[in-house]
Amino acid sequence: ATSASQLAAGRRDFPLLAVNVPRTRVRAKLLDPESAVHGLRGYEGYFKDWSEDSRYLEPFRGVDYRALPGRTLFEEQIDTGGGVDESRTITLEWERMLRGRTAGVVLLEAERSDEEGSRRPRLGAQALIQVTDLGLVWKRSPHGLDVFVFSLDSGAGVAGAQVSLVSEENEPVAQAATDAQGLARLGTSEGAWVVARKGEDQHAVRKE
């Protein structure tokens, strides 16, 4: 996966596939909840068309790791070596990368470890993963937008979650708390992102 959500109560791991890369630097940045939408929007630049950067057949078009707001929780050099043209899958554990947190919006970056001064092209990959238990379903209604927030683990509605509708620039448009059944009613449907948050858990989805 390059951009996805994973169940906070799931297997709690992320597979990294390496081929012909003996050592890899892996780091994980936990995005600030207040600016997660900026991070998600900025990460969309990862999917540039190849014609925009044709210096290499497979250029690493990663977003600037330093530009996304947050803090690095995990950084490690990992032995990913194997035989020539032999693939190897390394399991990255969320417990270690999140330092015990149950949820978070995380930028993962894996990059080939080269000797200092090497002029070889960068090889790597990035993934932006929302580790969350908050599922979101919404529909337009006569008064605006009805948003149902539920647990991805149990399917039950989540009471007391803060639901926001924000603009493309992460400006708040409408906000409401979910009721006992997990339903929040927003007074407008004009906005770019739907965001649900409860405690340290947050899930943001672009409103198509």
CSV table of C-alpha atoms in Angstrom, one decimal:
chain,number,residue,atom,x,y,z
A,1,ALA,CA,0.0,0.0,0.0
A,2,THR,CA,1.1,3.6,-0.6
A,3,SER,CA,-1.8,5.4,0.9
A,4,ALA,CA,-4.4,3.6,3.0
A,5,SER,CA,-5.9,2.9,6.3
A,6,GLN,CA,-5.1,0.0,8.6
A,7,LEU,CA,-7.1,-1.4,11.5
A,8,ALA,CA,-5.7,-0.3,14.8
A,9,ALA,CA,-6.9,-3.6,16.2
A,10,GLY,CA,-5.6,-5.6,13.3
A,11,ARG,CA,-2.3,-7.5,12.8
A,12,ARG,CA,-0.5,-4.2,13.6
A,13,ASP,CA,2.3,-4.7,11.1
A,14,PHE,CA,3.3,-3.4,7.7
A,15,PRO,CA,5.2,-5.4,5.2
A,16,LEU,CA,8.3,-4.0,3.4
A,17,LEU,CA,9.4,-5.8,0.2
A,18,ALA,CA,13.1,-5.4,-0.8
A,19,VAL,CA,14.9,-6.6,-3.9
A,20,ASN,CA,18.6,-6.2,-4.5
A,21,VAL,CA,18.9,-3.7,-1.6
A,22,PRO,CA,21.3,-4.9,1.1
A,23,ARG,CA,20.6,-2.3,3.7
A,24,THR,CA,17.6,0.0,4.1
A,25,ARG,CA,17.0,3.0,6.3
A,26,VAL,CA,13.4,3.0,7.6
A,27,ARG,CA,11.9,5.9,9.4
A,28,ALA,CA,8.4,6.7,10.6
A,29,LYS,CA,7.0,10.2,11.3
A,30,LEU,CA,3.8,10.6,13.3
A,31,LEU,CA,1.9,13.6,11.7
A,32,ASP,CA,0.4,16.2,14.0
A,33,PRO,CA,-3.3,15.7,14.2
A,34,GLU,CA,-4.1,19.3,13.7
A,35,SER,CA,-2.2,19.4,10.4
A,36,ALA,CA,-2.8,15.8,9.2
A,37,VAL,CA,-5.0,17.0,6.3
A,38,HIS,CA,-2.1,19.2,5.1
A,39,GLY,CA,0.1,16.0,5.2
A,40,LEU,CA,-2.5,13.9,3.4
A,41,ARG,CA,-2.9,16.5,0.7
A,42,GLY,CA,0.9,17.1,0.3
A,43,TYR,CA,1.4,13.3,0.0
A,44,GLU,CA,-0.8,13.3,-3.1
A,45,GLY,CA,2.3,14.7,-4.9
A,46,TYR,CA,3.8,11.2,-4.6
A,47,PHE,CA,1.6,10.1,-7.5
A,48,LYS,CA,3.1,12.5,-10.1
A,49,ASP,CA,3.0,11.3,-13.7
A,50,TRP,CA,6.3,9.8,-14.9
A,51,SER,CA,6.6,12.4,-17.6
A,52,GLU,CA,7.0,15.1,-15.0
A,53,ASP,CA,10.3,13.5,-13.9
A,54,SER,CA,11.8,11.3,-16.5
A,55,ARG,CA,15.5,11.4,-15.3
A,56,TYR,CA,15.3,7.7,-14.4
A,57,LEU,CA,13.1,4.9,-15.6
A,58,GLU,CA,11.8,4.5,-12.0
A,59,PRO,CA,12.6,7.7,-10.1
A,60,PHE,CA,11.9,7.9,-6.4
A,61,ARG,CA,9.3,10.6,-6.4
A,62,GLY,CA,9.0,10.8,-2.6
A,63,VAL,CA,7.6,13.9,-0.9
A,64,ASP,CA,10.0,15.9,1.2
A,65,TYR,CA,10.0,14.0,4.5
A,66,ARG,CA,11.1,17.1,6.4
A,67,ALA,CA,8.2,19.2,5.0
A,68,LEU,CA,5.4,17.2,6.5
A,69,PRO,CA,4.6,18.4,10.0
A,70,GLY,CA,5.1,15.9,12.8
A,71,ARG,CA,7.9,14.1,14.7
A,72,THR,CA,10.0,11.0,13.9
A,73,LEU,CA,9.2,8.2,16.3
A,74,PHE,CA,11.2,5.5,14.6
A,75,GLU,CA,14.5,5.3,12.6
A,76,GLU,CA,16.5,2.2,12.0
A,77,GLN,CA,19.0,0.7,9.6
A,78,ILE,CA,17.6,-2.7,8.5
A,79,ASP,CA,19.4,-5.6,6.9
A,80,THR,CA,17.3,-6.3,3.7
A,81,GLY,CA,20.0,-8.2,1.8
A,82,GLY,CA,19.5,-11.4,0.0
A,83,GLY,CA,20.7,-13.2,-3.1
A,84,VAL,CA,20.8,-11.5,-6.5
A,85,ASP,CA,17.2,-10.8,-7.7
A,86,GLU,CA,15.9,-12.4,-4.5
A,87,SER,CA,13.1,-10.7,-2.8
A,88,ARG,CA,12.8,-10.4,0.9
A,89,THR,CA,9.9,-9.3,3.0
A,90,ILE,CA,10.5,-7.5,6.3
A,91,THR,CA,7.7,-7.1,8.8
A,92,LEU,CA,7.6,-3.6,10.4
A,93,GLU,CA,5.7,-3.6,13.7
A,94,TRP,CA,3.4,-0.7,14.5
A,95,GLU,CA,4.0,-1.3,18.3
A,96,ARG,CA,7.7,-0.4,17.8
A,97,MET,CA,7.2,2.3,15.2
A,98,LEU,CA,4.4,4.1,17.2
A,99,ARG,CA,6.1,3.5,20.5
A,100,GLY,CA,3.1,1.9,22.1
A,101,ARG,CA,0.4,4.3,20.6
A,102,THR,CA,-2.6,2.5,19.3
A,103,ALA,CA,-3.3,4.9,16.4
A,104,GLY,CA,-1.9,7.7,14.3
A,105,VAL,CA,-1.3,9.1,10.8
A,106,VAL,CA,2.1,7.9,9.9
A,107,LEU,CA,4.5,8.7,7.0
A,108,LEU,CA,6.8,5.7,6.4
A,109,GLU,CA,9.9,6.0,4.3
A,110,ALA,CA,12.3,3.2,3.3
A,111,GLU,CA,15.4,4.3,1.4
A,112,ARG,CA,18.5,2.4,0.3
A,113,SER,CA,21.5,3.0,2.5
A,114,ASP,CA,24.3,4.1,0.3
A,115,GLU,CA,27.9,5.1,1.2
A,116,GLU,CA,28.4,8.8,1.9
A,117,GLY,CA,29.1,10.7,-1.3
A,118,SER,CA,27.5,8.0,-3.5
A,119,ARG,CA,26.2,9.4,-6.8
A,120,ARG,CA,23.8,6.6,-7.5
A,121,PRO,CA,20.1,7.6,-7.9
A,122,ARG,CA,18.0,7.3,-4.8
A,123,LEU,CA,16.0,4.2,-4.4
A,124,GLY,CA,13.1,4.0,-2.0
A,125,ALA,CA,9.4,4.1,-1.3
A,126,GLN,CA,7.0,5.9,0.9
A,127,ALA,CA,3.6,5.1,2.4
A,128,LEU,CA,1.2,7.3,4.3
A,129,ILE,CA,-0.9,5.1,6.6
A,130,GLN,CA,-3.7,6.0,8.9
A,131,VAL,CA,-3.7,3.5,11.7
A,132,THR,CA,-7.2,3.9,13.1
A,133,ASP,CA,-10.3,2.3,14.6
A,134,LEU,CA,-12.6,5.0,13.3
A,135,GLY,CA,-14.6,4.2,10.2
A,136,LEU,CA,-16.6,6.9,8.4
A,137,VAL,CA,-19.7,6.9,6.3
A,138,TRP,CA,-21.6,10.0,5.3
A,139,LYS,CA,-24.5,11.2,3.1
A,140,ARG,CA,-26.0,14.5,2.2
A,141,SER,CA,-29.2,15.5,3.8
A,142,PRO,CA,-31.6,18.5,3.5
A,143,HIS,CA,-29.7,20.3,6.3
A,144,GLY,CA,-26.1,19.4,5.3
A,145,LEU,CA,-24.1,16.3,5.9
A,146,ASP,CA,-24.9,13.3,8.2
A,147,VAL,CA,-21.7,11.5,9.3
A,148,PHE,CA,-21.7,8.0,11.0
A,149,VAL,CA,-18.6,7.2,12.9
A,150,PHE,CA,-18.1,3.5,13.8
A,151,SER,CA,-15.5,1.2,15.3
A,152,LEU,CA,-13.7,-0.7,12.6
A,153,ASP,CA,-13.1,-3.5,15.2
A,154,SER,CA,-16.7,-4.0,16.5
A,155,GLY,CA,-18.9,-2.1,13.9
A,156,ALA,CA,-20.6,-0.2,16.8
A,157,GLY,CA,-21.2,3.5,16.6
A,158,VAL,CA,-18.6,5.6,18.4
A,159,ALA,CA,-20.1,8.2,20.8
A,160,GLY,CA,-18.4,11.4,21.6
A,161,ALA,CA,-16.2,11.6,18.6
A,162,GLN,CA,-15.5,15.1,17.2
A,163,VAL,CA,-16.4,15.3,13.5
A,164,SER,CA,-15.2,18.2,11.3
A,165,LEU,CA,-15.8,19.2,7.8
A,166,VAL,CA,-12.7,21.2,6.6
A,167,SER,CA,-11.7,23.0,3.5
A,168,GLU,CA,-8.8,22.1,1.2
A,169,GLU,CA,-6.7,24.5,3.3
A,170,ASN,CA,-7.7,22.7,6.5
A,171,GLU,CA,-10.0,25.5,7.6
A,172,PRO,CA,-13.0,24.4,9.7
A,173,VAL,CA,-16.3,24.6,7.9
A,174,ALA,CA,-18.6,22.7,10.3
A,175,GLN,CA,-18.1,20.6,13.4
A,176,ALA,CA,-20.3,18.4,15.7
A,177,ALA,CA,-19.9,15.6,18.2
A,178,THR,CA,-21.4,12.2,17.5
A,179,ASP,CA,-24.4,11.1,19.6
A,180,ALA,CA,-24.8,7.8,21.4
A,181,GLN,CA,-25.3,6.0,18.1
A,182,GLY,CA,-22.3,7.5,16.5
A,183,LEU,CA,-24.2,10.0,14.3
A,184,ALA,CA,-23.1,13.6,13.8
A,185,ARG,CA,-25.1,16.2,11.8
A,186,LEU,CA,-23.2,18.9,10.1
A,187,GLY,CA,-25.0,22.1,9.0
A,188,THR,CA,-23.4,22.1,5.5
A,189,SER,CA,-22.0,19.7,3.0
A,190,GLU,CA,-19.5,22.3,1.6
A,191,GLY,CA,-16.0,21.1,2.3
A,192,ALA,CA,-13.1,19.0,1.1
A,193,TRP,CA,-12.3,16.6,3.9
A,194,VAL,CA,-14.3,14.8,6.6
A,195,VAL,CA,-12.3,14.3,9.8
A,196,ALA,CA,-13.3,12.2,12.9
A,197,ARG,CA,-11.2,12.3,16.1
A,198,LYS,CA,-11.5,10.7,19.5
A,199,GLY,CA,-8.6,10.8,21.9
A,200,GLU,CA,-5.4,10.0,20.0
A,201,ASP,CA,-7.3,8.4,17.1
A,202,GLN,CA,-8.1,10.4,14.0
A,203,HIS,CA,-9.2,9.5,10.5
A,204,ALA,CA,-9.4,12.0,7.7
A,205,VAL,CA,-11.1,11.1,4.3
A,206,ARG,CA,-11.3,13.3,1.2
A,207,LYS,CA,-15.0,14.0,0.5
A,208,GLU,CA,-15.5,13.0,-3.1
